[in-house]
CSV table of C-alpha atoms and ligand atoms in Angstrom, one decimal:
chain,number,residue,atom,x,y,z
A,463,UNK,CA,117.4,91.3,127.9
A,464,UNK,CA,117.4,89.0,124.9
A,465,UNK,CA,116.4,86.0,127.0
A,466,UNK,CA,113.5,87.9,128.6
A,467,UNK,CA,112.4,89.1,125.1
A,468,UNK,CA,112.3,85.5,123.8
A,469,UNK,CA,110.1,84.5,126.7
A,470,UNK,CA,107.8,87.5,126.2
A,471,UNK,CA,107.5,86.8,122.5
A,472,UNK,CA,106.0,83.4,123.2
A,473,UNK,CA,103.9,84.6,126.1
A,474,UNK,CA,102.6,87.7,124.3
A,475,UNK,CA,101.9,85.8,121.1
A,476,UNK,CA,99.6,83.5,123.1
A,477,UNK,CA,97.8,86.6,124.5
A,478,UNK,CA,97.2,88.4,121.1
A,479,UNK,CA,93.6,88.8,120.0
A,480,UNK,CA,93.7,90.8,116.8
A,481,UNK,CA,92.8,88.6,113.8
A,482,UNK,CA,94.3,89.6,110.4
A,483,UNK,CA,93.3,88.0,107.1
A,484,UNK,CA,95.9,86.5,104.8
A,485,UNK,CA,93.3,86.6,102.0
A,486,UNK,CA,93.7,83.0,101.0
A,487,UNK,CA,89.9,82.8,101.6
A,488,UNK,CA,89.6,84.9,98.4
A,489,UNK,CA,91.2,82.2,96.3
A,490,UNK,CA,88.5,80.0,94.5
A,491,UNK,CA,89.4,76.5,93.5
A,492,UNK,CA,87.0,74.5,91.3
A,493,UNK,CA,85.7,71.1,92.5
A,494,UNK,CA,86.3,68.1,90.3
A,495,UNK,CA,83.5,65.5,90.5
A,496,UNK,CA,85.3,63.0,88.4
A,497,UNK,CA,88.8,62.8,89.9
A,498,UNK,CA,89.8,59.3,88.6
A,499,UNK,CA,92.2,58.9,91.6
A,500,UNK,CA,92.2,56.8,94.7
A,501,UNK,CA,92.9,58.4,98.0
A,502,UNK,CA,96.0,56.2,98.4
A,503,UNK,CA,97.4,57.5,95.1
A,504,UNK,CA,97.8,61.0,96.6
A,505,UNK,CA,101.5,61.8,96.9
A,506,UNK,CA,102.4,64.8,99.1
A,507,UNK,CA,106.2,64.3,98.9
A,508,UNK,CA,108.2,67.1,97.4
A,509,UNK,CA,111.8,68.2,97.0
A,510,UNK,CA,113.0,71.1,99.3
A,511,UNK,CA,116.6,72.3,99.4
A,512,UNK,CA,117.8,69.2,97.6
A,513,UNK,CA,116.1,66.7,100.0
A,514,UNK,CA,112.8,64.8,99.7
A,515,UNK,CA,110.4,65.7,102.4
A,516,UNK,CA,107.0,63.9,103.1
A,517,UNK,CA,104.8,67.0,103.1
A,518,UNK,CA,105.2,70.6,101.8
A,519,UNK,CA,105.2,72.0,105.3
A,520,UNK,CA,107.9,73.8,107.2
A,521,UNK,CA,108.0,74.4,111.0
A,522,UNK,CA,109.0,78.0,110.8
A,523,UNK,CA,111.4,80.0,113.0
A,524,UNK,CA,110.3,80.6,116.5
A,525,UNK,CA,112.6,80.2,119.4
A,526,UNK,CA,115.8,79.2,121.2
A,527,UNK,CA,117.6,80.7,124.1
A,528,UNK,CA,114.8,81.4,126.6
A,529,UNK,CA,114.4,79.0,129.6
A,530,UNK,CA,111.5,77.0,128.1
A,531,UNK,CA,112.8,77.3,124.5
A,532,UNK,CA,114.6,74.0,124.8
A,533,UNK,CA,111.4,72.1,125.6
A,534,UNK,CA,109.5,73.8,122.8
A,535,UNK,CA,112.3,73.1,120.3
A,536,UNK,CA,112.6,69.5,121.4
A,537,UNK,CA,108.9,69.0,120.7
A,538,UNK,CA,109.0,70.9,117.4
A,539,UNK,CA,112.0,68.9,116.2
A,540,UNK,CA,110.4,65.6,117.2
A,541,UNK,CA,107.4,66.6,115.1
A,542,UNK,CA,109.7,67.6,112.2
A,543,UNK,CA,111.5,64.2,112.5
A,544,UNK,CA,108.3,62.2,112.8
A,545,UNK,CA,106.6,63.8,109.8
A,546,UNK,CA,109.9,64.2,107.8
A,547,UNK,CA,109.4,67.9,107.3
A,548,UNK,CA,112.0,70.7,107.7
A,549,UNK,CA,112.3,73.0,110.7
A,550,UNK,CA,113.9,76.4,111.2
A,551,UNK,CA,115.1,77.5,114.6
A,552,UNK,CA,114.5,81.0,116.1
A,553,UNK,CA,117.0,83.8,115.8
A,554,UNK,CA,120.5,82.5,116.8
A,555,UNK,CA,121.9,85.9,117.8
A,556,UNK,CA,121.5,84.9,121.4
A,557,UNK,CA,123.4,81.6,120.8
A,558,UNK,CA,126.3,83.5,119.3
A,559,UNK,CA,126.5,85.7,122.4
A,560,UNK,CA,125.6,83.4,125.2
A,561,UNK,CA,127.1,80.0,125.4
A,562,UNK,CA,124.6,78.6,127.8
A,563,UNK,CA,121.7,79.2,125.4
A,564,UNK,CA,123.3,77.0,122.7
A,565,UNK,CA,121.9,73.6,123.8
A,566,UNK,CA,118.3,74.8,123.1
A,567,UNK,CA,119.3,75.2,119.4
A,568,UNK,CA,121.6,72.2,119.1
A,569,UNK,CA,118.9,69.8,120.3
A,570,UNK,CA,117.0,70.5,117.1
A,571,UNK,CA,119.8,69.0,114.9
A,572,UNK,CA,120.4,66.2,117.5
A,573,UNK,CA,116.8,65.1,117.0
A,574,UNK,CA,116.3,65.7,113.3
A,575,UNK,CA,119.7,64.3,112.2
A,576,UNK,CA,121.4,64.4,108.9
A,577,UNK,CA,118.5,63.0,106.8
A,578,UNK,CA,116.1,65.8,107.7
A,579,UNK,CA,116.4,69.6,107.1
A,580,UNK,CA,117.4,72.0,109.8
A,581,UNK,CA,117.5,75.8,109.0
A,582,UNK,CA,119.4,78.4,110.9
A,583,UNK,CA,118.1,81.9,111.5
A,584,UNK,CA,119.7,85.4,111.9
A,585,UNK,CA,118.7,89.0,111.2
A,586,UNK,CA,119.7,91.1,108.2
A,587,UNK,CA,122.6,92.8,110.0
A,588,UNK,CA,124.4,89.6,110.9
A,589,UNK,CA,128.0,89.4,109.6
A,590,UNK,CA,129.4,86.7,107.4
A,591,UNK,CA,131.1,85.3,110.5
A,592,UNK,CA,127.9,85.2,112.4
A,593,UNK,CA,126.3,83.4,109.5
A,594,UNK,CA,129.1,80.9,109.4
A,595,UNK,CA,128.9,80.3,113.2
A,596,UNK,CA,125.1,80.0,113.3
A,597,UNK,CA,125.2,77.4,110.5
A,598,UNK,CA,128.1,75.5,112.2
A,599,UNK,CA,126.5,75.5,115.6
A,600,UNK,CA,123.6,73.3,114.5
A,601,UNK,CA,125.1,71.9,111.3
A,602,UNK,CA,122.2,73.3,109.3
A,603,UNK,CA,121.2,72.8,105.7
A,604,UNK,CA,120.4,76.5,105.1
A,605,UNK,CA,120.2,79.9,106.7
A,606,UNK,CA,117.1,82.1,107.0
A,607,UNK,CA,117.7,85.8,107.3
A,608,UNK,CA,114.7,87.7,108.7
A,609,UNK,CA,113.8,91.2,107.6
A,610,UNK,CA,111.7,92.9,110.4
A,611,UNK,CA,111.8,96.7,110.2
A,612,UNK,CA,108.1,96.9,111.4
A,613,UNK,CA,108.9,94.8,114.4
A,614,UNK,CA,112.0,96.7,115.3
A,615,UNK,CA,110.2,100.0,115.1
A,616,UNK,CA,107.5,98.6,117.4
A,617,UNK,CA,110.2,97.7,120.0
A,618,UNK,CA,111.4,100.3,122.4
A,619,UNK,CA,114.9,98.8,122.2
A,620,UNK,CA,114.7,97.9,118.5
A,621,UNK,CA,116.9,99.0,115.6
A,622,UNK,CA,116.1,102.4,114.0
A,623,UNK,CA,118.7,102.2,111.2
A,624,UNK,CA,118.1,99.9,108.3
A,625,UNK,CA,120.8,101.2,105.9
A,626,UNK,CA,123.0,98.6,104.2
A,627,UNK,CA,120.9,95.5,104.8
A,628,UNK,CA,120.7,94.4,101.1
A,629,UNK,CA,124.5,95.0,100.8
A,630,UNK,CA,125.0,92.8,103.9
A,631,UNK,CA,122.8,90.1,102.5
A,632,UNK,CA,124.8,90.2,99.3
A,633,UNK,CA,128.0,89.6,101.1
A,634,UNK,CA,126.5,86.7,103.0
A,635,UNK,CA,125.3,85.2,99.7
A,636,UNK,CA,128.8,85.7,98.2
A,637,UNK,CA,130.6,84.1,101.1
A,638,UNK,CA,128.3,81.3,102.4
A,639,UNK,CA,127.9,78.2,100.3
A,640,UNK,CA,124.5,77.0,101.9
A,641,UNK,CA,121.1,78.1,100.6
A,642,UNK,CA,120.0,81.5,102.0
A,643,UNK,CA,116.3,82.1,102.6
A,644,UNK,CA,115.1,85.7,103.1
A,645,UNK,CA,112.0,86.0,105.1
A,646,UNK,CA,109.8,88.5,106.9
A,647,UNK,CA,108.2,87.9,110.2
A,648,UNK,CA,104.5,88.5,109.3
A,649,UNK,CA,104.4,91.8,107.4
A,650,UNK,CA,105.1,90.3,104.0
A,651,UNK,CA,107.6,90.8,101.1
A,652,UNK,CA,106.5,92.9,98.1
A,653,UNK,CA,107.3,92.3,94.5
A,654,UNK,CA,109.7,95.2,94.4
A,655,UNK,CA,111.6,94.0,97.5
A,656,UNK,CA,111.7,90.4,96.0
A,657,UNK,CA,113.0,91.8,92.7
A,658,UNK,CA,115.8,93.7,94.6
A,659,UNK,CA,116.7,90.5,96.4
A,660,UNK,CA,116.5,88.4,93.3
A,661,UNK,CA,118.8,90.8,91.5
A,662,UNK,CA,121.5,90.4,94.2
A,663,UNK,CA,121.3,86.6,93.9
A,664,UNK,CA,118.6,85.5,96.4
A,665,UNK,CA,116.7,82.5,95.1
A,666,UNK,CA,114.7,81.5,98.2
A,667,UNK,CA,112.1,83.9,99.7
A,668,UNK,CA,109.6,83.2,102.4
A,669,UNK,CA,106.8,85.8,102.0
A,670,UNK,CA,105.9,85.6,105.8
A,671,UNK,CA,102.9,87.8,105.1
A,672,UNK,CA,100.2,89.5,107.0
A,673,UNK,CA,97.3,87.5,108.4
A,674,UNK,CA,98.7,85.4,111.2
A,675,UNK,CA,101.2,86.2,113.9
A,676,UNK,CA,101.1,90.0,114.4
A,677,UNK,CA,104.4,91.4,115.8
A,678,UNK,CA,102.9,94.9,116.0
A,679,UNK,CA,100.5,93.6,118.7
A,680,UNK,CA,103.1,91.2,120.3
A,681,UNK,CA,105.5,94.1,120.7
A,682,UNK,CA,102.7,96.5,121.8
A,683,UNK,CA,102.0,94.1,124.7
A,684,UNK,CA,105.6,94.4,125.7
A,685,UNK,CA,105.7,98.1,125.4
A,686,UNK,CA,102.2,99.5,126.3
A,687,UNK,CA,103.7,103.1,126.6
A,688,UNK,CA,102.9,103.6,122.9
A,689,UNK,CA,99.5,102.7,121.4
A,690,UNK,CA,100.2,100.9,118.1
A,691,UNK,CA,96.6,99.7,117.3
A,692,UNK,CA,96.4,101.8,114.1
A,693,UNK,CA,99.3,99.7,112.8
A,694,UNK,CA,97.9,96.2,113.7
A,695,UNK,CA,96.5,95.9,110.2
A,696,UNK,CA,99.9,96.9,108.6
A,697,UNK,CA,101.4,94.4,106.1
A,698,UNK,CA,101.0,92.6,102.8
A,699,UNK,CA,98.5,89.7,103.1
A,700,UNK,CA,100.2,86.4,102.3
A,701,UNK,CA,98.0,85.7,99.2
A,702,UNK,CA,98.9,89.1,97.7
A,703,UNK,CA,102.6,88.5,98.3
A,704,UNK,CA,102.4,85.0,96.8
A,705,UNK,CA,100.6,86.1,93.6
A,706,UNK,CA,103.0,89.1,93.1
A,707,UNK,CA,106.2,87.1,93.7
A,708,UNK,CA,105.1,84.4,91.3
A,709,UNK,CA,105.6,86.9,88.5
A,710,UNK,CA,109.3,86.8,89.1
A,711,UNK,CA,111.4,84.2,87.3
A,712,UNK,CA,110.6,80.5,87.9
A,713,UNK,CA,113.9,79.7,89.6
A,714,UNK,CA,112.8,81.8,92.6
A,715,UNK,CA,111.8,79.2,95.3
A,716,UNK,CA,108.8,80.7,97.1
A,717,UNK,CA,107.8,79.7,100.6
A,718,UNK,CA,104.3,80.7,101.8
A,719,UNK,CA,103.9,81.7,105.4
A,720,UNK,CA,101.9,84.1,107.5
A,721,UNK,CA,98.6,82.9,108.9
A,722,UNK,CA,98.9,79.3,107.4
A,723,UNK,CA,96.6,77.4,109.7
A,724,UNK,CA,94.9,74.6,107.7
A,725,UNK,CA,95.2,72.1,104.9
A,726,UNK,CA,93.3,74.5,102.7
A,727,UNK,CA,95.8,77.2,103.4
A,728,UNK,CA,98.7,74.9,102.4
A,729,UNK,CA,97.0,73.7,99.3
A,730,UNK,CA,96.0,77.2,98.1
A,731,UNK,CA,99.6,78.4,98.8
A,732,UNK,CA,100.9,75.8,96.4
A,733,UNK,CA,98.4,76.6,93.8
A,734,UNK,CA,99.5,80.2,94.0
A,735,UNK,CA,103.1,79.2,93.4
A,736,UNK,CA,104.7,78.3,96.7
A,737,UNK,CA,106.8,75.2,97.0
A,738,UNK,CA,106.1,74.7,100.7
A,739,UNK,CA,104.2,76.4,103.5
A,740,UNK,CA,105.6,77.6,106.8
A,741,UNK,CA,103.6,77.4,110.0
A,742,UNK,CA,104.7,79.1,113.3
A,743,UNK,CA,102.1,80.6,115.6
A,744,UNK,CA,99.2,78.2,115.1
A,745,UNK,CA,101.5,75.2,115.8
A,746,UNK,CA,102.9,76.9,118.9
A,747,UNK,CA,99.4,77.4,120.2
A,748,UNK,CA,98.5,73.8,119.8
A,749,UNK,CA,101.7,72.7,121.4
A,750,UNK,CA,101.6,75.1,124.4
A,751,UNK,CA,97.9,74.6,125.1
A,752,UNK,CA,97.6,70.8,124.3
A,753,UNK,CA,101.1,69.4,124.4
A,754,UNK,CA,102.9,67.3,121.9
A,755,UNK,CA,100.0,64.9,121.2
A,756,UNK,CA,97.7,67.8,120.3
A,757,UNK,CA,100.3,69.5,118.1
A,758,UNK,CA,100.8,66.1,116.3
A,759,UNK,CA,97.0,65.7,115.8
A,760,UNK,CA,96.9,69.3,114.4
A,761,UNK,CA,99.6,68.5,111.8
A,762,UNK,CA,97.8,65.2,110.9
A,763,UNK,CA,94.6,67.1,110.4
A,764,UNK,CA,96.4,69.6,108.0
A,765,UNK,CA,97.8,66.7,106.0
A,766,UNK,CA,94.5,64.8,105.8
A,767,UNK,CA,92.6,67.9,104.6
A,768,UNK,CA,95.4,68.6,102.1
A,769,UNK,CA,95.1,65.1,100.7
A,770,UNK,CA,91.3,65.5,100.5
A,771,UNK,CA,91.6,68.8,98.6
A,772,UNK,CA,94.2,67.3,96.2
A,773,UNK,CA,91.8,64.4,95.4
A,774,UNK,CA,88.9,66.8,95.0
A,775,UNK,CA,91.0,68.8,92.5
A,776,UNK,CA,92.0,65.6,90.7
A,777,UNK,CA,95.7,66.3,91.5
A,778,UNK,CA,97.8,63.3,92.2
A,779,UNK,CA,101.0,65.0,93.4
A,780,UNK,CA,102.5,68.4,94.4
A,781,UNK,CA,103.7,69.2,90.8
A,782,UNK,CA,100.2,68.6,89.5
A,783,UNK,CA,98.7,70.7,92.4
A,784,UNK,CA,101.0,73.6,91.3
A,785,UNK,CA,99.3,73.6,87.9
A,786,UNK,CA,95.8,74.1,89.2
A,787,UNK,CA,93.8,76.9,87.8
A,788,UNK,CA,92.3,79.4,90.3
A,789,UNK,CA,90.2,82.5,90.4
A,790,UNK,CA,90.5,85.4,92.8
A,791,UNK,CA,87.6,87.2,94.4
A,792,UNK,CA,86.9,90.2,96.7
A,793,UNK,CA,89.7,92.2,98.4
A,794,UNK,CA,92.4,89.9,96.9
A,795,UNK,CA,91.2,90.8,93.4
A,796,UNK,CA,91.4,94.5,94.3
A,797,UNK,CA,95.0,94.2,95.6
A,798,UNK,CA,96.7,92.3,92.8
B,1364,LIG,C1,108.4,84.2,115.4
B,1364,LIG,N1,109.0,84.5,114.1
B,1364,LIG,C2,110.4,84.5,114.0
B,1364,LIG,N2,110.9,84.7,112.8
B,1364,LIG,C3,112.3,84.7,112.6
B,1364,LIG,O1,112.7,84.8,111.5
B,1364,LIG,N3,113.1,84.6,113.7
B,1364,LIG,C4,112.6,84.5,115.0
B,1364,LIG,O2,113.4,84.4,116.0
B,1364,LIG,C5,111.2,84.5,115.2
B,1364,LIG,N4,110.6,84.4,116.4
B,1364,LIG,C6,109.3,84.2,116.5
B,1364,LIG,C7,108.7,83.9,117.8
B,1364,LIG,C8,107.3,83.6,117.9
B,1364,LIG,C9,106.8,83.3,119.3
B,1364,LIG,C10,106.5,83.6,116.7
B,1364,LIG,C11,105.1,83.3,116.8
B,1364,LIG,C12,107.1,83.9,115.5
B,1364,LIG,C13,108.2,84.7,112.9
B,1364,LIG,C14,107.7,83.4,112.2
B,1364,LIG,O3,108.9,82.7,111.7
B,1364,LIG,C15,106.8,83.7,111.0
B,1364,LIG,O4,107.5,84.4,110.0
B,1364,LIG,C16,105.6,84.5,111.5
B,1364,LIG,O5,105.2,84.1,112.7
B,1364,LIG,C17,104.4,84.4,110.5
B,1364,LIG,O6,103.9,83.0,110.5
B,1364,LIG,P1,102.7,82.5,111.3
B,1364,LIG,O7,103.0,82.6,112.8
B,1364,LIG,O8,101.5,83.4,111.0
B,1364,LIG,O9,102.5,81.1,110.9
C-alpha cells in the first residue's frame, strides 16, 4: 500500500495541472543601476545547520521506498553532492517497516557523504524511537517532521485524528539531539502555528506554502470518488507565510518552500527572511522529463539568475541580500 502510494505520488504529481500562486510575484525589489560589484564578487555561500553550503538551496523531501525511488534519489543526491547543497529524503516510515526499501534511502548518504547535509523525514506521529532509527539509518544531520492534515484528509486511507501532534513533537525535541525541522507539504505554516512550535522549542521551520506542489489535487487523482476541486486553492501562499513568520524571534531559522521554481523565487525568499529555499516538484519534473543533465542545467539556471539578481540589487553575499528593502503589492499586500 505504502509502496504503491509512493509511486502514485510521483506519477500523479507529474499529471497535476492546477496552478497555484505563491505570491512571490507581488514582492517588488528595486533595481540598482550603480552596483559597484563585479559578477565574480557575488558570493552565494551560506551556513546551514552548522555547515557551509555553496548555494541557499535545499533539495526538499520527496521519495524513497517505491521501485523507482532509488534511481530518483541517486540522481537527486548526485546533484546535491555536485552543487554542495543539502538534501532531504522522503518520508522514512516505509524504511522503518520494510527492510528492502532501506537501500533507496541509504544511497543518499552514500553519495553525499559526511561533508554534505542529509536530512531525514517522518510524520508528526512518529515516536522518539522512530526518529532515532530514521536518523541512524542514513546517518543524517537533521530530521524533518512533516505536518500534513490537509493531505491526510484528502486521502481515503489517511489519518483523521490529529490530537497530540505538538506534544509528540515536543518529546522528539526533548530526546533527539539533532536539529528538528518542522515543515508542511504545500499548504503552509501560519504565524500562530509557528508561534506554538517556537514555544515548545522548535527553531527550524520550513513554511512549505501554497503555490507549488498541490497535494489536494495529487490525492484527488488517487481517489476520484470524491471531488476536491473546491479545495485546490486551500493553503497559505509561501510569501504570506514567510512575511508572517519573520515577525517571530530572529533565532527562528526559516526555510522557504512551496512553488520555488526560479532564481527570482530564491532571491525573494531570502529578502523576505528565509535562510534557504527548498525545491521539490519543479526539480522532479526536470529530472523525470529530461534526465540528470536537464535537472543539472535547471539548477545552474536558478543559480545564475540568483547571482544576476544579487548583482542588480548591489548585494555581494547572502547576509547583504537578507537586508534588502522590499515592497509588497496586490493580493500579498491584502493578506499580510
Ligand atoms: C513531496 N513532499 C513530501 N514532503 C515530506 O515532508 N515528506 C514526503 O515524503 C514528501 N513526499 C513528496 C512527494 C512528491 C512527489 C512531492 C512532489 C512532494 C512535499 C515537499 O517536500 C514540499 O514540501 C512540497 O512539495 C512543496 O514544495 P514544491 O514541490 O512546491 O517545491
